[in-house]
Coordinates of C-alpha atoms in Angstrom, one line a residue:
Chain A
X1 CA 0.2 -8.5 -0.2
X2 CA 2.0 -5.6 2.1
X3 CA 3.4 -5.5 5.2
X4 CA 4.9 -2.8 7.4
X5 CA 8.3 -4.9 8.9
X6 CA 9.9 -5.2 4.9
X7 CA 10.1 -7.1 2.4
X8 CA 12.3 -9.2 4.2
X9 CA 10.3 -10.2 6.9
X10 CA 9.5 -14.0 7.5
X11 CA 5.7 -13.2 8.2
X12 CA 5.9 -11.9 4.0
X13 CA 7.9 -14.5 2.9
X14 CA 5.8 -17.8 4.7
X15 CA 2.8 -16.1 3.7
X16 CA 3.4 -15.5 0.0
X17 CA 5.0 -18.6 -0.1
X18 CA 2.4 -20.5 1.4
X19 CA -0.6 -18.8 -0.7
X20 CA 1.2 -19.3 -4.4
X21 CA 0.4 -23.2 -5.0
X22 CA -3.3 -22.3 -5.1
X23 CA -3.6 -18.5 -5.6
X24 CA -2.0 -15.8 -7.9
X25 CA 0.2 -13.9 -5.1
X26 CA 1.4 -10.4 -5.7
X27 CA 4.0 -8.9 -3.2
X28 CA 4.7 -4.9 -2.9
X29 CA 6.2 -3.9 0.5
X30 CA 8.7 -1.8 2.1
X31 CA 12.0 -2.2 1.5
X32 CA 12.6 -1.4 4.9
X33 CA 10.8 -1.9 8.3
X34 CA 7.9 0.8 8.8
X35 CA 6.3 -0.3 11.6
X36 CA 4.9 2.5 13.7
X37 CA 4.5 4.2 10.5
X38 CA 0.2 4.9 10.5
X39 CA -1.4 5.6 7.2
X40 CA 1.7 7.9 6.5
X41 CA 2.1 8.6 2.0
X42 CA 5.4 9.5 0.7
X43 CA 4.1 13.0 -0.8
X44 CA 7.9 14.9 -1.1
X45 CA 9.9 12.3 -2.3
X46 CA 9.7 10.1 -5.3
X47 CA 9.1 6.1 -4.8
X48 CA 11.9 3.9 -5.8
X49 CA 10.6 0.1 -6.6
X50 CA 13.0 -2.7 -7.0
X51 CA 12.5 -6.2 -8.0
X52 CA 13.4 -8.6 -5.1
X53 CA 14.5 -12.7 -5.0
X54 CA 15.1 -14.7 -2.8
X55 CA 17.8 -17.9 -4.6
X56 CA 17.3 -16.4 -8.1
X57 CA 13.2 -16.5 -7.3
X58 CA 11.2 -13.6 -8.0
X59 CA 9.2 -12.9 -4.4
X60 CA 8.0 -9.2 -5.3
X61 CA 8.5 -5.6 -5.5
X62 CA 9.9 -3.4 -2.5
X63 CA 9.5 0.3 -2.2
X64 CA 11.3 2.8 -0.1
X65 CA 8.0 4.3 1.3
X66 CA 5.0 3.0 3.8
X67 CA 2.5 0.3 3.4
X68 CA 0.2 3.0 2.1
X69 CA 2.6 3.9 -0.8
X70 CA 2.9 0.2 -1.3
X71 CA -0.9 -0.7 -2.0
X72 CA -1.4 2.7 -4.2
X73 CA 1.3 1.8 -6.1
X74 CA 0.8 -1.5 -6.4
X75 CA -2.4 -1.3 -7.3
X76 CA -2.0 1.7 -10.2
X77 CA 1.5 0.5 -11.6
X78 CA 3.0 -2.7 -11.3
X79 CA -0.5 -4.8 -10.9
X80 CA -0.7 -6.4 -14.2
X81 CA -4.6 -7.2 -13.7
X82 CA -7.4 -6.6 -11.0
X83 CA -6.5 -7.3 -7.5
X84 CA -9.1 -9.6 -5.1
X85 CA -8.0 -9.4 -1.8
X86 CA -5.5 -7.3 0.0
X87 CA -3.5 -8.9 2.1
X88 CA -1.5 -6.8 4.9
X89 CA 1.0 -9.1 7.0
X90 CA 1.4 -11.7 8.6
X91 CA 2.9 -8.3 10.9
X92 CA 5.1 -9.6 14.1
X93 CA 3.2 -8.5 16.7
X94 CA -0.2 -7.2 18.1
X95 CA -2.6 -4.6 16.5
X96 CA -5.2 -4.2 19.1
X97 CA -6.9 -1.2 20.8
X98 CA -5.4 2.2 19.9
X99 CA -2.3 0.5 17.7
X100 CA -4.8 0.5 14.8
X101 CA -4.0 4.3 14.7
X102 CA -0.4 4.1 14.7
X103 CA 0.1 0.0 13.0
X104 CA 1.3 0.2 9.6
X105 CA 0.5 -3.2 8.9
X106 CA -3.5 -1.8 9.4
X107 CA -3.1 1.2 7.1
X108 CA -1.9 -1.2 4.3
X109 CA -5.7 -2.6 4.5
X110 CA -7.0 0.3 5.3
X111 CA -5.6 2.2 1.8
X112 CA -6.8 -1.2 -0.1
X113 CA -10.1 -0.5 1.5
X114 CA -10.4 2.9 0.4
X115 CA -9.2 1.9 -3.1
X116 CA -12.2 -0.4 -3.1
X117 CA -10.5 -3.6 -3.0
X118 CA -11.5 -6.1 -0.1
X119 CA -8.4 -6.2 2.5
X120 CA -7.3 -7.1 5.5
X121 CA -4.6 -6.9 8.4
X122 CA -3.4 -10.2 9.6
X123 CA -1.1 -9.8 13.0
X124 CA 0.5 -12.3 15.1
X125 CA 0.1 -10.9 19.0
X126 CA 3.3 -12.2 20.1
X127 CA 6.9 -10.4 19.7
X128 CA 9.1 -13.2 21.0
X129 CA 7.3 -16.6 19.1
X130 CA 4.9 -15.2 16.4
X131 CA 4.5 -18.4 15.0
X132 CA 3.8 -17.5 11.4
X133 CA 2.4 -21.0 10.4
X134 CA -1.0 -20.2 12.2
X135 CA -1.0 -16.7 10.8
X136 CA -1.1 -18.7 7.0
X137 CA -3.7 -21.4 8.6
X138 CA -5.8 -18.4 9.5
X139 CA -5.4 -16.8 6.6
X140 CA -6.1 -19.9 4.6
X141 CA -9.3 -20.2 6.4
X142 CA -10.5 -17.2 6.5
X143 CA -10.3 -16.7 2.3
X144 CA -12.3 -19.8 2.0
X145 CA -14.7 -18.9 5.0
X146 CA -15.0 -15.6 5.2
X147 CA -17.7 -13.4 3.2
X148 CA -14.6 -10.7 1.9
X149 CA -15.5 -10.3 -1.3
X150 CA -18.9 -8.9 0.5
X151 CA -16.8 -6.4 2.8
X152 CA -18.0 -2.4 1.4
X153 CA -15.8 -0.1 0.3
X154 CA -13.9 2.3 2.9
X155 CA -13.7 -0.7 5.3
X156 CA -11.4 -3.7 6.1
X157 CA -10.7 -6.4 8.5
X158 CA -8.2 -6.5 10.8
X159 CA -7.0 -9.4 12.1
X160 CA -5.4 -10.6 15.0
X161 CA -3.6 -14.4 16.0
X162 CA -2.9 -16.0 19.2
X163 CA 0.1 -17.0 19.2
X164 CA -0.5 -21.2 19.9
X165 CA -0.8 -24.3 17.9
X166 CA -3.3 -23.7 14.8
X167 CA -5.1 -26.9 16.5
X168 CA -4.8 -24.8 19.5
X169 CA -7.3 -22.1 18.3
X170 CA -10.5 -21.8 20.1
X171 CA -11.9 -20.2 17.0
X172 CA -12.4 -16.9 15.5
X173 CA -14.3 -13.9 17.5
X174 CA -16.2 -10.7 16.0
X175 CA -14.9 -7.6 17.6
X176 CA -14.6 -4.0 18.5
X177 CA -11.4 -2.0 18.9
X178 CA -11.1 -1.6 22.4
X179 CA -9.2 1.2 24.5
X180 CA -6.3 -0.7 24.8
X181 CA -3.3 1.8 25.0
X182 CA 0.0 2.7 26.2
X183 CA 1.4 4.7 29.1
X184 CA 4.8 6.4 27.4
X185 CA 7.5 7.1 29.2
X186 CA 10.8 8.5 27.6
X187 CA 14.5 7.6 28.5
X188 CA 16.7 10.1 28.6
X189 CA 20.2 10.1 27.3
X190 CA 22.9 12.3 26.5
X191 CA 25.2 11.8 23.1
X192 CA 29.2 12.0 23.9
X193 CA 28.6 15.8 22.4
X194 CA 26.3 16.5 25.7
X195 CA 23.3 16.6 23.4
X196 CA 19.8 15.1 25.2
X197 CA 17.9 12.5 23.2
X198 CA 14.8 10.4 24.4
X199 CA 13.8 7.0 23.7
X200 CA 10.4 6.4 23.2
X201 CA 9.0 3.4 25.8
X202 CA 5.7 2.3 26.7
X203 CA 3.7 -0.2 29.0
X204 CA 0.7 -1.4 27.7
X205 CA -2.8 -0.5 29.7
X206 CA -5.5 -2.5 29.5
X207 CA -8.2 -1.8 31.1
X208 CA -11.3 -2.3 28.4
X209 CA -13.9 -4.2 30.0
X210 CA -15.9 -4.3 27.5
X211 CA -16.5 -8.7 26.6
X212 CA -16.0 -7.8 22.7
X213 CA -13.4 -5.9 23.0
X214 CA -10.6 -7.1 20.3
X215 CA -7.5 -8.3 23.0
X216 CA -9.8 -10.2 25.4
X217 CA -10.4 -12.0 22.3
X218 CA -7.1 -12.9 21.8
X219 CA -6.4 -13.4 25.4
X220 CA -8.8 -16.0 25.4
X221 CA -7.7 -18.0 22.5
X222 CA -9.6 -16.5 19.7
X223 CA -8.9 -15.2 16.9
X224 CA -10.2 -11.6 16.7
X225 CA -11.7 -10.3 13.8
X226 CA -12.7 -6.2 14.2
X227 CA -14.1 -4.7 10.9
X228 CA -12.9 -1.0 10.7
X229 CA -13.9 1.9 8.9
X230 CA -11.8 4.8 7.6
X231 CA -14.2 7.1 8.8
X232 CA -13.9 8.5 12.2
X233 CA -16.8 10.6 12.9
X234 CA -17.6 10.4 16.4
X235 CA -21.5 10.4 15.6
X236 CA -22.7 10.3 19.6
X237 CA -20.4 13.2 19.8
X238 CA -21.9 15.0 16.9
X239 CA -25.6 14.7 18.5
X240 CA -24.6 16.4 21.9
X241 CA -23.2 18.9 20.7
X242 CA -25.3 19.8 17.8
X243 CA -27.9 19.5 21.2
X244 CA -25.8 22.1 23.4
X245 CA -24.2 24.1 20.8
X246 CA -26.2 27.3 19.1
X247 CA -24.2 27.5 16.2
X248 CA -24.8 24.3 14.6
X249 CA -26.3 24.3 11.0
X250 CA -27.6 27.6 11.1
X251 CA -24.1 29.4 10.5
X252 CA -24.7 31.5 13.5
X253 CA -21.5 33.3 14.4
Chain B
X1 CA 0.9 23.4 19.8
X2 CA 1.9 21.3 17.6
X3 CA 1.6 21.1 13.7
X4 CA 3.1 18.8 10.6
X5 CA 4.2 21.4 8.5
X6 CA 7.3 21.8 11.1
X7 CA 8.0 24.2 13.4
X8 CA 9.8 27.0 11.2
X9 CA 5.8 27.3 9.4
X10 CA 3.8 30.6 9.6
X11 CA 0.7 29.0 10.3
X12 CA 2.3 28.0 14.2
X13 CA 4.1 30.8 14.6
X14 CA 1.6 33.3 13.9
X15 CA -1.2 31.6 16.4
X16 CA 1.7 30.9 19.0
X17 CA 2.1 34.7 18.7
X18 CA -1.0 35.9 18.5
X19 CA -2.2 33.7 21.5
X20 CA 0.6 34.6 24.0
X21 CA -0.8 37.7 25.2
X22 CA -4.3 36.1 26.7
X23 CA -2.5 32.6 27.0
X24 CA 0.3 30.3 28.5
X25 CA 1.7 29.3 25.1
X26 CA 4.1 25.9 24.5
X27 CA 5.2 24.8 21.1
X28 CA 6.8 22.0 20.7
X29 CA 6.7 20.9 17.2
X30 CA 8.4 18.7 14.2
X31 CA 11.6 19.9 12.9
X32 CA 10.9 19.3 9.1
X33 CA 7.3 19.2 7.5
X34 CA 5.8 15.9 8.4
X35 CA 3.2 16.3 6.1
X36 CA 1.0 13.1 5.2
X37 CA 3.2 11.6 7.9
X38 CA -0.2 9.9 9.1
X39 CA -0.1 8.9 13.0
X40 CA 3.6 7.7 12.8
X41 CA 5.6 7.2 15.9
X42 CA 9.5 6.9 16.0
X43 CA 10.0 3.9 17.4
X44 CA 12.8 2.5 16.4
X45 CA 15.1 5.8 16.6
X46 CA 15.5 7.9 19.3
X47 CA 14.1 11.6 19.4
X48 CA 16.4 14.8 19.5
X49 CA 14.9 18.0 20.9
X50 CA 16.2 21.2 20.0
X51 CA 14.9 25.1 21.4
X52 CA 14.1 27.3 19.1
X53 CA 14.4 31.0 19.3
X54 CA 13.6 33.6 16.4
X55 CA 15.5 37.0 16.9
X56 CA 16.5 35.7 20.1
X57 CA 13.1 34.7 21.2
X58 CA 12.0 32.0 22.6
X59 CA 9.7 29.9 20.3
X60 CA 9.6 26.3 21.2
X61 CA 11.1 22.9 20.8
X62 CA 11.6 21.7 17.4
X63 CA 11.8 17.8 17.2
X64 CA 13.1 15.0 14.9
X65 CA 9.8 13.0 14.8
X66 CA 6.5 13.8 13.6
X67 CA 2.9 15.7 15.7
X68 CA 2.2 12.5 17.3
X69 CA 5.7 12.0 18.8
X70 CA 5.6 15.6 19.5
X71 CA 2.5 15.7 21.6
X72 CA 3.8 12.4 23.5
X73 CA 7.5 14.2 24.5
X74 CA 5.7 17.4 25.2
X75 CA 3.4 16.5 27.9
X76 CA 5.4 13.7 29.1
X77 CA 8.7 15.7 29.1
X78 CA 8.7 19.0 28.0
X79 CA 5.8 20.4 29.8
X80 CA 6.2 22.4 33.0
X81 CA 2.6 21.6 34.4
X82 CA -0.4 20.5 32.6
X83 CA -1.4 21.0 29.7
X84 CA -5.6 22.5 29.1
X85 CA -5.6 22.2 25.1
X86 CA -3.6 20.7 22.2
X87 CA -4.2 23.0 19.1
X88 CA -2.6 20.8 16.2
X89 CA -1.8 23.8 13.4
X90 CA -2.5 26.0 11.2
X91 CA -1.9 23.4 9.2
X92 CA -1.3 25.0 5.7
X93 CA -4.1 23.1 3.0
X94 CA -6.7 20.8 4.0
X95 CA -7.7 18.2 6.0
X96 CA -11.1 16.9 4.6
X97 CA -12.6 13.4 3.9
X98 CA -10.2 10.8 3.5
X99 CA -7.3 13.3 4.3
X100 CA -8.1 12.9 8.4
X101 CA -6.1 9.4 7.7
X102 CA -3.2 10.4 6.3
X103 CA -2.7 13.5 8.0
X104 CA -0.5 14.6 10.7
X105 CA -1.9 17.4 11.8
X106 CA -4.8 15.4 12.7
X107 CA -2.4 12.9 14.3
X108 CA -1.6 15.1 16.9
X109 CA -4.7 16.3 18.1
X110 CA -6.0 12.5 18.3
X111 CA -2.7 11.7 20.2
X112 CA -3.5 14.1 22.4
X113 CA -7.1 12.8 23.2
X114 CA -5.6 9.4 23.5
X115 CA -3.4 10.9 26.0
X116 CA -7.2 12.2 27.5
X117 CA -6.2 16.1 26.5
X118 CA -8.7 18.5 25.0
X119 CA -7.8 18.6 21.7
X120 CA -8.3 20.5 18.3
X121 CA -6.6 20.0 14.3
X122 CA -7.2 23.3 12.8
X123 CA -6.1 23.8 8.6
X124 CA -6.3 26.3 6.2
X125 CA -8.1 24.8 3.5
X126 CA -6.1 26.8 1.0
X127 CA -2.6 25.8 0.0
X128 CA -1.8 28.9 -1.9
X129 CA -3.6 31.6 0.3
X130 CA -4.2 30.1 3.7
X131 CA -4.9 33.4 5.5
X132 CA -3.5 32.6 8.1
X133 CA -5.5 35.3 10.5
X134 CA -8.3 33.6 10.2
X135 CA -7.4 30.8 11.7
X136 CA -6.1 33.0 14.6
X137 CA -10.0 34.4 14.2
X138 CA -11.5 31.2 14.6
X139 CA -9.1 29.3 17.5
X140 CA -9.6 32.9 19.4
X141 CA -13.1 32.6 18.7
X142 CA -13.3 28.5 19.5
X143 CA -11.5 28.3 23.0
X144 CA -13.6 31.3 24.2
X145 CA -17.3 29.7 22.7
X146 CA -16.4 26.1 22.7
X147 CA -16.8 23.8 25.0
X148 CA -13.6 22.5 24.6
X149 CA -13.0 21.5 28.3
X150 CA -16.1 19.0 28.0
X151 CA -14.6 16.5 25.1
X152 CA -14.1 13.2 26.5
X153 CA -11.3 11.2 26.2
X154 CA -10.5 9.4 22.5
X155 CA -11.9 12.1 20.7
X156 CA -10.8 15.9 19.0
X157 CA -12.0 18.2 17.0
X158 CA -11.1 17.9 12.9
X159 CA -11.5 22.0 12.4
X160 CA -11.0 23.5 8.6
X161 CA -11.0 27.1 7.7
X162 CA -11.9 28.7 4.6
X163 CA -9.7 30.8 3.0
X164 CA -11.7 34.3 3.5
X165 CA -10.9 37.6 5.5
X166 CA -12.7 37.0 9.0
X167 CA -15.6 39.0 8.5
X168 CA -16.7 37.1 5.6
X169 CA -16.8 33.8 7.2
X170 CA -20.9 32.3 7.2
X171 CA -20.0 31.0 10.4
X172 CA -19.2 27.2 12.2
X173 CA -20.9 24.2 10.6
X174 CA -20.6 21.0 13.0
X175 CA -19.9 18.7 10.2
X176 CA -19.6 14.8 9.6
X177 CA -15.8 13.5 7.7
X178 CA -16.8 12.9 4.2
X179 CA -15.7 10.2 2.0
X180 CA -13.9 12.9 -0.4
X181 CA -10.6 10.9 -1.2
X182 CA -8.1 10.8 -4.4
X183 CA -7.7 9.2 -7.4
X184 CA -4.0 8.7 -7.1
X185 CA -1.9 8.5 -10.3
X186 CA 1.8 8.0 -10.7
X187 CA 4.8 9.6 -13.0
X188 CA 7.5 7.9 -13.8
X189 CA 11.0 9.2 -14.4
X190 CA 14.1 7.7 -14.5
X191 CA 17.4 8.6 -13.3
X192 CA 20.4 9.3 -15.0
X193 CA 21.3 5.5 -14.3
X194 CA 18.4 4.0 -15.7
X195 CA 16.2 3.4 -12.9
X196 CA 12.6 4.0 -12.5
X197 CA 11.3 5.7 -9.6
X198 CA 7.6 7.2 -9.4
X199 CA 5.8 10.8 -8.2
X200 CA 2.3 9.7 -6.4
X201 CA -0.2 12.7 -7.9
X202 CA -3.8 13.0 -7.3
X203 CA -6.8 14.3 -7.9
X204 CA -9.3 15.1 -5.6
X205 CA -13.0 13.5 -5.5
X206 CA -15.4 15.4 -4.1
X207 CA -18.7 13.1 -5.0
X208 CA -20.1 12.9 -1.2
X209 CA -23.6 14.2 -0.8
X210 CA -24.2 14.4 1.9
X211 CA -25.6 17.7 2.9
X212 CA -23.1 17.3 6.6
X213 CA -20.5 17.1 4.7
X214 CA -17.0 18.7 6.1
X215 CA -16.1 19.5 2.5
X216 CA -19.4 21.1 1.7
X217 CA -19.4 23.2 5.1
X218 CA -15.9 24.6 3.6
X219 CA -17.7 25.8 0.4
X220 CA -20.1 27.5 1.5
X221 CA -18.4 29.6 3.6
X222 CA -18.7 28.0 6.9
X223 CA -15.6 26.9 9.5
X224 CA -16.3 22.8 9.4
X225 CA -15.8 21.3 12.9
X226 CA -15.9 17.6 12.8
X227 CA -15.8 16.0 15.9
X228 CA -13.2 12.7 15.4
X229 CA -12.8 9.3 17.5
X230 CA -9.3 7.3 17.4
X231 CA -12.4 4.1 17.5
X232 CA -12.8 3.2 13.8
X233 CA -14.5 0.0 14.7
X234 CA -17.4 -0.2 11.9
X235 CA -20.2 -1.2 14.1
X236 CA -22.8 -1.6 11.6
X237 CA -20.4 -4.2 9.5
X238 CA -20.1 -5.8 12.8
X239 CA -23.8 -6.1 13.5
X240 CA -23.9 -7.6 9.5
X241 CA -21.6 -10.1 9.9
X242 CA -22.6 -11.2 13.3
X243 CA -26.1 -12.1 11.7
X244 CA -24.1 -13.7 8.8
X245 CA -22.0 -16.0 9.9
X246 CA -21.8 -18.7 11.9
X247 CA -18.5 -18.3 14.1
X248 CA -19.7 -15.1 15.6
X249 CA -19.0 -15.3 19.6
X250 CA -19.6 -18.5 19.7
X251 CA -16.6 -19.7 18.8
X252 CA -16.8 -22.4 16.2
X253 CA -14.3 -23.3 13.6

C-alpha cells in the first residue's frame, strides 16, 4: 500500500488496518504529504526510509520521496516476498478528469502497473467528509470481485468513492477519464520584504458530456472504475497526421 | 518556453536566443532542475517569481516550482498577450517510452494543451553531447513545416532529437511512445550515524518491437515526433472488462 497525503494520513491507516485480519498488508509511503506530486522520482537525492508505529505497533515504512519512489522501492528493497496487489490510497479527495496527470495517489498505481504488479488508485471524492469506511468497503469488494489479478501489465485501475453510506452506493460504473479540469487563477501577494508571490487556486470545470465519463459516475452515486494506461499515444492523432504530413516514415526532410 | 532542467540550462537559453530574431520569445522557467519532477504542481506552497537577466539582459522568469506550474503562472500571469506555442526544452537526455511519465519536460507541454495551447516537449536524447544546435535545427525547422497551429486541445507533441550535427539527421519519423522503461535498482549507504538511506539506479530496457517505435526512430537517425494525449483511459481494457463482468453500467452490486 502507498498513498500520496503521508504516512500519517487516516485513509492509510483505516485502510491497512482494516485489510491485516485477512490479508498480508505492506505499507511504504511518504513521510510527508505529496499530493499534487504526478509520477515525479527522487533522481538527485538519496531516499531516506524509516520504520513507523503507531502505540509501539509497526504500521510501515515512510520515505522522504513521492508515491513513485515508494512502490520502486518498496517493491526492490524492503518487500520481503512477491507483492499481489498494489494498493494506492484511500487518497482524501477526487481523482477524476485531468487530476490523473497531476494525482499522486494515481502515479503510485501507475509505477506498480509498470512494475507489472496489479494496482490500483482508490480516492474518496470529498475534501470536507471522505468517509474512509466506504473507501475499505470498496476496496474489500472490489479484491474479492474484481478480475485484478487479470489487469496487463502497464495498466491500472483507478478508483473513485462517493462520498455516502456504503449501503448508500448505487454500485460500481466502468469509465473513461473525462475532461474534467481546472480554470487557475493565481493570488497575488507581497512578502513584508516587497517580494511578489502567487498562490496557486483553481475552480473546477466540468463540462464532459460524455455519459461514461468518470465524475458523472460519481455524481450519480457510483463508484467509478477507469482502467488507465501509461501509454499516451494519441493514436487518432497519429493517423491524421501521418494522412497530411509528407514526412512521415519515409524520413523525408 | 519552459524546460525542467531550470532556467540557468543551455539547452533554453540557446533556443530562446537563437529564436528571438524571427520570434516574440518568453521564458519563464523553473529555478532549479526539476528533472523527473513528473506533472507536479505546487499546491500547498506558494510560487516566487524572479527576472532573470544574463550580462544585463533580459532572459526570463525563473520560478520556485516545476514546467507545469511554470506554464500555468506564465500565461495566466506573466504573459503580456497570448501565447501561439509552448516549446517545453531542450531538455538535456531523453524523453522516450516510459520516460514521457515521469518527465517534466513533458509536463509542460501537456499543461499547456490542457490549458488548449499549441504545444511541443523537445530533448536531446544525449546526456553527455546533446548538441544542442540541433535542436535549434529542428524547432526552426518544426514551427515553419508543422502544422503546429492545427493540434487540438489535450494533446502535444513528445519530440526527441538525435544527437548528430544537423546535416546528418535521416529526417522526422512520426512515432508511437514505446514501452522502453527501467529496471530500477537501489544502493544503499549509510550515514555517518548509522542510517540507511538508498540511490534509485537504472537501467534502461529497450525490448519494444515495434517498428513505430519513438526509441527506434532515435537510432536510426530520425527526429521521433510522438504525438501525446493527457487521456490515458485504456479503452480496449475497458471494452474487456465491460464484456467481463457483470456490474458494467448497469449498476449492480
Amino acid at each position: 500500500m502507498t498513498n500520496d497525503d503521508g504516512i500519517t494520513a487516516p485513509g492509510i491507516q483505516l485502510l491497512a488496518e482494516s485489510l491485516k485480519d485477512k490479508y498480508e498488508v505492506m505499507v511504504v509511503a511518504p513521510a510527508q504529504e505529496m499530493s499534487a506530486s504526478g509520477h515525479a522520482i527522487t533522481i538527485r537525492m538519496p531516499l531516506w526510509v524509516k520504520e513507523e508505529r503507531i502505540d509501539g505497533r509497526f504500521l510501515g515504512h515512510s520515505v522522504v520521496g513521492t508515491p513513485a519512489d515508494c512502490v520502486k522501492l518498496g517493491l526492490d528493497v524492503l518487500s520481503p516476498g512477491k507483492i499481489d496487489l498494489i494498493i494506492s490510497g484511500l487518497n482524501r479527495g477526487p481523482n477524476l478528469g485531468t487530476d490523473v496527470l497531476y494525482s499522486g495517489t494515481v502515479s503510485g498505481a501507475l509505477e506498480g502497473a509498470l512494475q507489472g504488479i496489479p494496482s490500483m488508485a482508490v480516492s474518496m471524492t470529498s475534501w470536507d467528509d471522505p468517509r474512509y469506511e466506504t473507501g475499505v468497503y470498496v476496496v474489500k469488494f472490489l479484491i474479492e470481485h474484481f478480475p485484478w489479478k487479470d489487469l496487463p501489465e502497464f495498466c491500472a485501475l483507478n478508483v473513485n468513492v462517493p462520498s455516502v453510506e456504503p449501503e448508500k452506493l448505487r454500485g460500481y460504473r466502468l469509465t473513461k477519464q473525462s475532461k474534467r479540469r481546472y480554470r487557475d487563477y493565481f493570488e497575488a501577494r507581497r512578502d513584508p520584504f516587497g517580494n511578489t508571490y502567487y498562490w496557486m487556486l483553481g475552480e473546477v470545470v466540468e463540462d464532459d458530456e460524455d455519459p461514461e465519463s468518470d465524475y458523472l459516475a460519481v455524481k450519480e452515486g457510483y463508484v467509478s472504475i477507469t482502467p488507465i494506461t501509461v501509454f499516451m499515444t494519441d493514436y487518432k492523432l497519429l493517423e491524421e497526421l501521418r494522412r497530411r504530413l509528407d514526412f512521415g516514415d519515409k524520413g523525408d526532410r
